[in-house]
PDB file of C-alpha atoms and ligand atoms in Angstrom:
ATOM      1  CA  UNK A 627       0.000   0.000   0.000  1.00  0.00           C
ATOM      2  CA  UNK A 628       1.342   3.531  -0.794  1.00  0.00           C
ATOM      3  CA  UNK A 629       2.004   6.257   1.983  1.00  0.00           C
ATOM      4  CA  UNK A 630      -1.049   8.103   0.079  1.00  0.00           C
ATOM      5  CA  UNK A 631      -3.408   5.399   0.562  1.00  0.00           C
ATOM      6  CA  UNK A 632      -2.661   4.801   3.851  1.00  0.00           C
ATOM      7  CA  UNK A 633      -3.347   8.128   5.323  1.00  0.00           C
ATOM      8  CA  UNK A 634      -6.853   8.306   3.158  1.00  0.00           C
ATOM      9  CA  UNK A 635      -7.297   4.676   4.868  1.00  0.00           C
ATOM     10  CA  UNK A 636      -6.672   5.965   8.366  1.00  0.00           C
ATOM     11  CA  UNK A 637      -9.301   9.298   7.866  1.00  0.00           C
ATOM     12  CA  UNK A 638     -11.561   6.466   6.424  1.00  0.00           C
ATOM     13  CA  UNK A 639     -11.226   4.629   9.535  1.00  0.00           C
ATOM     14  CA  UNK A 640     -11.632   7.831  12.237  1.00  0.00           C
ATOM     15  CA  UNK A 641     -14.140   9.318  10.212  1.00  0.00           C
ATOM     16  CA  UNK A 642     -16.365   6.088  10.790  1.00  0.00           C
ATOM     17  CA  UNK A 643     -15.494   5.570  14.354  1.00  0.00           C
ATOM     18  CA  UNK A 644     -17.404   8.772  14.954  1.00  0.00           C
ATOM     19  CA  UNK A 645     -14.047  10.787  15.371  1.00  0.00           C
ATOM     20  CA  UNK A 646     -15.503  13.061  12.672  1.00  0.00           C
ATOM     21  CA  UNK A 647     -18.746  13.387  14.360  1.00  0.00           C
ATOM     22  CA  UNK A 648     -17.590  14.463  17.683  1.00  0.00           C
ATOM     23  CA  UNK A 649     -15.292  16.996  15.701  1.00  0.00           C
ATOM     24  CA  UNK A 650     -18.263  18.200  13.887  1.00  0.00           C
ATOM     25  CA  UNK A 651     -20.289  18.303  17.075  1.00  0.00           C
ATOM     26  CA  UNK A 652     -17.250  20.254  18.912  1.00  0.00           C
ATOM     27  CA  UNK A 653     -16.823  22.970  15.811  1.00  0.00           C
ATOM     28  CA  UNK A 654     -20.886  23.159  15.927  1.00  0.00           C
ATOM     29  CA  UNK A 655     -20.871  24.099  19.873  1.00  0.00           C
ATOM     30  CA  UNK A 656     -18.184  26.780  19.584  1.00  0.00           C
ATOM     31  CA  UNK A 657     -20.731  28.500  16.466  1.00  0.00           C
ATOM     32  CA  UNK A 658     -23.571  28.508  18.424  1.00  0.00           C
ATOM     33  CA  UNK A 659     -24.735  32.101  19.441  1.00  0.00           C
ATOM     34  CA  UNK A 660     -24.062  32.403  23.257  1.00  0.00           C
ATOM     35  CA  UNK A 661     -26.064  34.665  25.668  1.00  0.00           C
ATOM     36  CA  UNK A 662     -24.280  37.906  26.275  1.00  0.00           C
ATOM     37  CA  UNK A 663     -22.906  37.898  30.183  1.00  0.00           C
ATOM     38  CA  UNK A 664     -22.770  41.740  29.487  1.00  0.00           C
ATOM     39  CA  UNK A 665     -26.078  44.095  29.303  1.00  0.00           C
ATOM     40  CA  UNK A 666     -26.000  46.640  26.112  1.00  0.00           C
ATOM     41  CA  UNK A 667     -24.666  49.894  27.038  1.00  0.00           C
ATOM     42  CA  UNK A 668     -27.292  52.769  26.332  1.00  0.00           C
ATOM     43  CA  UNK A 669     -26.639  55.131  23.556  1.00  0.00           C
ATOM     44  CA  UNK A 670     -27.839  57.908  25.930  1.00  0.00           C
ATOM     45  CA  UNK A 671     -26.490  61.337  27.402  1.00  0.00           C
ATOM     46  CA  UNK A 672     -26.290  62.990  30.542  1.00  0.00           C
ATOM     47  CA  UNK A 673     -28.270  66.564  29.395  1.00  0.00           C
ATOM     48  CA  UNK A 674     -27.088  69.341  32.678  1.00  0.00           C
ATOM     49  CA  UNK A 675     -30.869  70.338  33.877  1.00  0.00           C
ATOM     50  CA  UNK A 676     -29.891  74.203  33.329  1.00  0.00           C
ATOM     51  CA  UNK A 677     -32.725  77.069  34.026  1.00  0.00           C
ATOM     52  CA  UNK A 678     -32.790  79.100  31.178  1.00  0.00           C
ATOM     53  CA  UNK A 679     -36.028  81.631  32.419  1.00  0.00           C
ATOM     54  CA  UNK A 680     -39.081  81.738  34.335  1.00  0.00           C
ATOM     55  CA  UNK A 681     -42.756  81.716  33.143  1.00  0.00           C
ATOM     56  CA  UNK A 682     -43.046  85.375  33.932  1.00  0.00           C
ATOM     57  CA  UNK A 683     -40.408  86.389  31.469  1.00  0.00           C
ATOM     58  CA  UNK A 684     -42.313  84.887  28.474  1.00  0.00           C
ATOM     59  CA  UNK A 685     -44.891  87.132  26.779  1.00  0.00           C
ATOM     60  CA  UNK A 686     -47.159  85.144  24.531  1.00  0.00           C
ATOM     61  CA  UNK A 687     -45.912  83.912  21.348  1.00  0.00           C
ATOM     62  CA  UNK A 688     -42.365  86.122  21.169  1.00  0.00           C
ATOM     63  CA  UNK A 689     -39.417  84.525  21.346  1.00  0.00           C
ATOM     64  CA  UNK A 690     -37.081  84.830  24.502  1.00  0.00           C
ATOM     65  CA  UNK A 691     -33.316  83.829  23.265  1.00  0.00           C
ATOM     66  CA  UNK A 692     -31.387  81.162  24.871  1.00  0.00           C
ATOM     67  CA  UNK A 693     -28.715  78.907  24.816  1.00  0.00           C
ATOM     68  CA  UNK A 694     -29.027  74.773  25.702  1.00  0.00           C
ATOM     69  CA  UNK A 695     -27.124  72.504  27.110  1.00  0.00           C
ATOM     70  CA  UNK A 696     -24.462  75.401  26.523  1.00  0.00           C
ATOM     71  CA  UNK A 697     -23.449  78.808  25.342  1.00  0.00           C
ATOM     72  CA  UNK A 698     -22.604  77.598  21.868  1.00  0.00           C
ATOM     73  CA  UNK A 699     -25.801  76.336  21.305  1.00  0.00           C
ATOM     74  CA  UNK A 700     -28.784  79.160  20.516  1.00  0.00           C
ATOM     75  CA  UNK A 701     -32.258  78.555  21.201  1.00  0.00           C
ATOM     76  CA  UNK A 702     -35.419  79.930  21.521  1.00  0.00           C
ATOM     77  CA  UNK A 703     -38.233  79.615  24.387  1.00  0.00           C
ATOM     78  CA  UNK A 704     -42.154  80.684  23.557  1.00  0.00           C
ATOM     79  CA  UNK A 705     -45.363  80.745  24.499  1.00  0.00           C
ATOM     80  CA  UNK A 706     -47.274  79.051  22.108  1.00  0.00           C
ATOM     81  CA  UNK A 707     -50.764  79.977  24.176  1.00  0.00           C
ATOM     82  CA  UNK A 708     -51.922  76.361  22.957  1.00  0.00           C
ATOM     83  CA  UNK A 709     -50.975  73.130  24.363  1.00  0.00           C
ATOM     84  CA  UNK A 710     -48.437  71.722  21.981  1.00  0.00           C
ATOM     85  CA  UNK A 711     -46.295  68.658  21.603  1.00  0.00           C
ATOM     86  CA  UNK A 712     -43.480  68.691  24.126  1.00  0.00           C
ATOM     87  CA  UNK A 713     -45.383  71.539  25.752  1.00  0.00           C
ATOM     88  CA  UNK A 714     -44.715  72.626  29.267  1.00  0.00           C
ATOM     89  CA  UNK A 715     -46.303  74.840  31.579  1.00  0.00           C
ATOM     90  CA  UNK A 716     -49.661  75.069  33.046  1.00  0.00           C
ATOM     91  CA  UNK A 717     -51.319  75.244  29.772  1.00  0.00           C
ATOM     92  CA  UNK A 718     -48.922  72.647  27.911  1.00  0.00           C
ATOM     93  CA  UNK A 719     -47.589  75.730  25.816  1.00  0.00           C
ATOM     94  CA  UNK A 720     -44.331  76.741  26.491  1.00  0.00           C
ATOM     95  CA  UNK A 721     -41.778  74.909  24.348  1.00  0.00           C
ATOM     96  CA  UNK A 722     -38.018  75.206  23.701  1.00  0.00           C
ATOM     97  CA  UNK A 723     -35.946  75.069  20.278  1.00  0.00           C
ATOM     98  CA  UNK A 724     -32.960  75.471  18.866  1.00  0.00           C
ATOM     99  CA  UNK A 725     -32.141  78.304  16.701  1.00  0.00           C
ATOM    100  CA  UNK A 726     -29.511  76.889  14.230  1.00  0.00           C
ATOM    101  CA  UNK A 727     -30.599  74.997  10.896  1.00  0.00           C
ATOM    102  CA  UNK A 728     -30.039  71.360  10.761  1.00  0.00           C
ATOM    103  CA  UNK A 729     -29.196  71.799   7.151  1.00  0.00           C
ATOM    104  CA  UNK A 730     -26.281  73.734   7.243  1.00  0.00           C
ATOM    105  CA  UNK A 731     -26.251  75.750  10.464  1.00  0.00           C
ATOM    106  CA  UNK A 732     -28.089  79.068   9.760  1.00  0.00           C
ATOM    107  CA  UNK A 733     -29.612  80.738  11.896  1.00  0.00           C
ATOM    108  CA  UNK A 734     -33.488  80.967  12.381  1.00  0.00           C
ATOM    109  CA  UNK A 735     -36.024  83.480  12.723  1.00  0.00           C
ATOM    110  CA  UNK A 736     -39.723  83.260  14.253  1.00  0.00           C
ATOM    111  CA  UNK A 737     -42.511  84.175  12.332  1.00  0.00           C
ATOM    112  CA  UNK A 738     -45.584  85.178  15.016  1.00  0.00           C
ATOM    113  CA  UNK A 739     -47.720  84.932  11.959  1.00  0.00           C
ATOM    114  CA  UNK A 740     -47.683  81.529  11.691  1.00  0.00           C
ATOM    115  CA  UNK A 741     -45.665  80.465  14.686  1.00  0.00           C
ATOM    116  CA  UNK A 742     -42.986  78.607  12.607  1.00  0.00           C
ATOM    117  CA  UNK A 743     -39.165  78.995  12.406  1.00  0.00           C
ATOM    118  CA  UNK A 744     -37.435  79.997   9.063  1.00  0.00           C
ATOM    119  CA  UNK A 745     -34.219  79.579   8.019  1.00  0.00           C
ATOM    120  CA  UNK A 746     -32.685  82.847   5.635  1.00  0.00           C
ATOM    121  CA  UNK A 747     -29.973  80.181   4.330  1.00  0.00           C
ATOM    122  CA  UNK A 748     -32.063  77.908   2.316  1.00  0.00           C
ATOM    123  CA  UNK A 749     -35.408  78.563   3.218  1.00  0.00           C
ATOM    124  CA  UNK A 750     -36.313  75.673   5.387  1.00  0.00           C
ATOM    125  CA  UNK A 751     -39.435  76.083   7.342  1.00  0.00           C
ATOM    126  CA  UNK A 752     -39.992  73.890  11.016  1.00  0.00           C
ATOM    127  CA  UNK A 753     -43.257  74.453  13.213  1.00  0.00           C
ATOM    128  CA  UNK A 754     -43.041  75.400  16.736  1.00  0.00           C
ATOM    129  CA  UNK A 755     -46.399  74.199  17.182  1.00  0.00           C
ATOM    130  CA  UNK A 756     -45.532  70.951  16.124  1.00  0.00           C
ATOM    131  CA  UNK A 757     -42.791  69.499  17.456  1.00  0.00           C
ATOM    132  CA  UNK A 758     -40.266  71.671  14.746  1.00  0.00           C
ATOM    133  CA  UNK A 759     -41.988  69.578  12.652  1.00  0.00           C
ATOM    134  CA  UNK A 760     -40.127  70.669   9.086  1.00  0.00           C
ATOM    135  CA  UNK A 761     -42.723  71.987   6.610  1.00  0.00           C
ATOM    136  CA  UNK A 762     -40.430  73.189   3.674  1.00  0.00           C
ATOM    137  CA  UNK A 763     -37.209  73.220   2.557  1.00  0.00           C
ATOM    138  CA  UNK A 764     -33.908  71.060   2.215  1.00  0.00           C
ATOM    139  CA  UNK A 765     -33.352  70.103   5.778  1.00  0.00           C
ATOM    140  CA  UNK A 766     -33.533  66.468   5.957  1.00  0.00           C
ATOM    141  CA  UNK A 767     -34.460  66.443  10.319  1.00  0.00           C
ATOM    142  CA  UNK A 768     -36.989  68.456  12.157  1.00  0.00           C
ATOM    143  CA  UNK A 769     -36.185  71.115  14.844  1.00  0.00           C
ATOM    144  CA  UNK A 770     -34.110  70.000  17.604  1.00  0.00           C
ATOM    145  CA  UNK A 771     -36.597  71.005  20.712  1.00  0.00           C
ATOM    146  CA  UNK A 772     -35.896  70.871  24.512  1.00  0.00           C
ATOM    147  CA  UNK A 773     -37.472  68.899  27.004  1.00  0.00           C
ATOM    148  CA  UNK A 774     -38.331  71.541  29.521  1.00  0.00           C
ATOM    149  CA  UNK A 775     -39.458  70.984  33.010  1.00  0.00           C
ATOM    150  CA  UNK A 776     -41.078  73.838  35.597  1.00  0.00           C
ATOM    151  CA  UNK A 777     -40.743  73.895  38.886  1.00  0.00           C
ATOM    152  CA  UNK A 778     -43.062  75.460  41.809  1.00  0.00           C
ATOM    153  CA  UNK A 779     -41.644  79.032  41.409  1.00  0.00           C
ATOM    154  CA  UNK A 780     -42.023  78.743  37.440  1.00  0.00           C
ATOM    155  CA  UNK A 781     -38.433  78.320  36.611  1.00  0.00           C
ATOM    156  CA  UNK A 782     -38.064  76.785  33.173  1.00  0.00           C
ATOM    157  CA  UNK A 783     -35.312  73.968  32.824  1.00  0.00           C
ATOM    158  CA  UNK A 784     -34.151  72.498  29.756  1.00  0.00           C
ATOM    159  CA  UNK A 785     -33.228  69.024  30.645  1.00  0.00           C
ATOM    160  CA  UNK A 786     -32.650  67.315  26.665  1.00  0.00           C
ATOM    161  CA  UNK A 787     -32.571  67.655  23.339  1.00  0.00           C
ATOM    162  CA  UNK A 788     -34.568  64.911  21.041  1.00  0.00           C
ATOM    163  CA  UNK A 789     -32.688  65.513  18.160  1.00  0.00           C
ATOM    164  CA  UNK A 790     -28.893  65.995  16.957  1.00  0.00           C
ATOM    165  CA  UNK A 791     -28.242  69.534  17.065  1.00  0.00           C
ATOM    166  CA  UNK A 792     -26.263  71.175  13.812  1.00  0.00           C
ATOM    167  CA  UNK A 793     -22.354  70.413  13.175  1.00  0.00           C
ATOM    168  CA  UNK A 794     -22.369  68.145  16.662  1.00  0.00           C
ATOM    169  CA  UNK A 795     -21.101  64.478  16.825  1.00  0.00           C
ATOM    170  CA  UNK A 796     -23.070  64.711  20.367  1.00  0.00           C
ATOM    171  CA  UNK A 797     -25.310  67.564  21.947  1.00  0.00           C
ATOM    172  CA  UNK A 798     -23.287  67.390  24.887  1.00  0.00           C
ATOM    173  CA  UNK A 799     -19.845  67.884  24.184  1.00  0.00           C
TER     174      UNK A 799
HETATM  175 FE1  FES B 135     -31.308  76.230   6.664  1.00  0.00          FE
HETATM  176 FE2  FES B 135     -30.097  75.292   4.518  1.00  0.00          FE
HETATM  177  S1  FES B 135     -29.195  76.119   6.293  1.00  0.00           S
HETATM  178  S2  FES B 135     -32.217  75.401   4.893  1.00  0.00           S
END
């Protein structure tokens, strides 16, 4: 018998003693998906809770500049005078936006009008009554808008941001 035969006579022989099976069942065990040990990390950020006014220095539907979650980061507070989506206050109607354009990072301006936000870059249009809902234009998102919280006294707090502001990897940097 040649060296070549004998070795395919030897696999022949493990193969049907069930060496091959017990490989097989091995290889099989090590592919099976496992449950994790570790829990999923959240892809979630700690917003600072920062007081950016109180209810008495909103008049009803104009705008009260502010910044959120920090100086680099313009917003706007108003008083819708409706309950809105993501409205706080007594009457649901106080809601927070940003100011910059997700498109390209111009800045918007309030229309009282129609109680919408417009953008002087490319025209894009977002509804503070809503949710910054986008009604026009090239922005692909709608308006950033905080989550705002008010205490006993009437102090507004901005405590998150439910969308990625402008030119940010993260809204809290
Ligand atoms: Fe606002 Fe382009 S920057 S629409």
């Amino acid at each position: 018998m040649k060296r070549c035969d004998r070795q395919v006579d030897i696999g022949r022989r493990w193969f049907l003693s069930g060496g091959a099976v017990a490989a097989a069942g091995a290889a099989a065990a090590t592919v099976m998906p496992q449950k994790a040990d570790a829990s999923p990390q959240l892809a979630r950020l700690r917003y600072p809770s920062n007081r950016l006014a109180n209810v008495a220095d909103l008049k009803p539907n104009e705008p009260l500049q502010v910044a959120y979650p920090d100086k680099d980061a313009p917003g706007v507070l108003l008083k819708l005078g409706k309950a809105v989506p993501g409205g706080a206050g007594p009457d649901s109607d106080i809601v927070g936006f940003t100011t910059t354009c997700p498109h390209k990072g111009f800045p918007l301006a309030y229309n009282s009008s129609d109680k919408t936000l417009n953008c002087s870059g490319h025209y894009s249009r977002f509804d503070a009554e809503n949710g910054g809902q986008e009604i026009w234009g090239h922005a692909t998102q709608n308006l950033p808008q905080y989550q705002l919280r008010i205490d006993a006294k009437g102090d507004i707090y901005a405590e998150g941001v439910d969308e990625l502001l402008y030119g940010r990897l993260s809204n809290v940097l």
